[in-house]
């Protein structure tokens, strides 16, 4: 399984890198997580430079794609070269998710035409202006399309991907690994309340 996290110039470290860390809690030979970038390197909103591990073209053939957010997402959706590549994101063939301002990308691609979205408070007016209903909650999914709002909702997005591609138990284990000591059960239970209604077969919190 290949999960690609689309990461652009001005990216938000909490969105791309926390998702990367949670997803990598799954240890399996067929499990691969990449940071997919439009060029060789991208620089975050706070000056952190990362090298791309996959191209956008490669990301569009992944089993799951998370569109990360950042301070330049409005510029991204106006870039015809990037958006032409991303038109290959087909939710009928893979999971497609967006973190915070990544919802603008999904909106521009027409993937939220009948799907309400979650996003951060800064991005909300732009998503609303794009004609998308924005929910006051951290996570929402419909079918193979999911969105999350707020930087620290990125573990929810990652856990949803794990639950869909592996199992609920694997998702809970990943969340438990990163959760604060002394709060692990509470953290997993809260996360599962937000994620499980949007899984194909909602289930109790895995033990």
JSON list of C-alpha atoms in Angstrom, two decimals, residues 7-11 35-44 47-52:
[
{"chain": "A", "resi": 7, "resn": "UNK", "atom": "CA", "xyz": [3.12, 18.72, 0.41]},
{"chain": "A", "resi": 8, "resn": "UNK", "atom": "CA", "xyz": [3.56, 22.11, -1.25]},
{"chain": "A", "resi": 9, "resn": "UNK", "atom": "CA", "xyz": [5.61, 25.25, -0.71]},
{"chain": "A", "resi": 10, "resn": "UNK", "atom": "CA", "xyz": [4.60, 26.94, 2.54]},
{"chain": "A", "resi": 11, "resn": "UNK", "atom": "CA", "xyz": [3.32, 23.65, 3.95]},
{"chain": "A", "resi": 35, "resn": "UNK", "atom": "CA", "xyz": [5.88, 13.04, 1.02]},
{"chain": "A", "resi": 36, "resn": "UNK", "atom": "CA", "xyz": [4.90, 13.97, -2.54]},
{"chain": "A", "resi": 37, "resn": "UNK", "atom": "CA", "xyz": [6.05, 17.36, -3.78]},
{"chain": "A", "resi": 38, "resn": "UNK", "atom": "CA", "xyz": [5.83, 19.35, -7.03]},
{"chain": "A", "resi": 39, "resn": "UNK", "atom": "CA", "xyz": [9.61, 19.84, -7.05]},
{"chain": "A", "resi": 40, "resn": "UNK", "atom": "CA", "xyz": [12.72, 18.35, -5.48]},
{"chain": "A", "resi": 41, "resn": "UNK", "atom": "CA", "xyz": [12.26, 20.26, -2.21]},
{"chain": "A", "resi": 42, "resn": "UNK", "atom": "CA", "xyz": [9.64, 22.35, -0.43]},
{"chain": "A", "resi": 43, "resn": "UNK", "atom": "CA", "xyz": [9.98, 24.80, 2.45]},
{"chain": "A", "resi": 44, "resn": "UNK", "atom": "CA", "xyz": [7.40, 24.98, 5.23]},
{"chain": "A", "resi": 47, "resn": "UNK", "atom": "CA", "xyz": [11.34, 27.37, 7.16]},
{"chain": "A", "resi": 48, "resn": "UNK", "atom": "CA", "xyz": [11.63, 23.57, 7.43]},
{"chain": "A", "resi": 49, "resn": "UNK", "atom": "CA", "xyz": [12.96, 22.15, 4.17]},
{"chain": "A", "resi": 50, "resn": "UNK", "atom": "CA", "xyz": [12.04, 18.61, 3.16]},
{"chain": "A", "resi": 51, "resn": "UNK", "atom": "CA", "xyz": [12.99, 16.62, 0.10]},
{"chain": "A", "resi": 52, "resn": "UNK", "atom": "CA", "xyz": [10.22, 15.04, -1.90]}
]
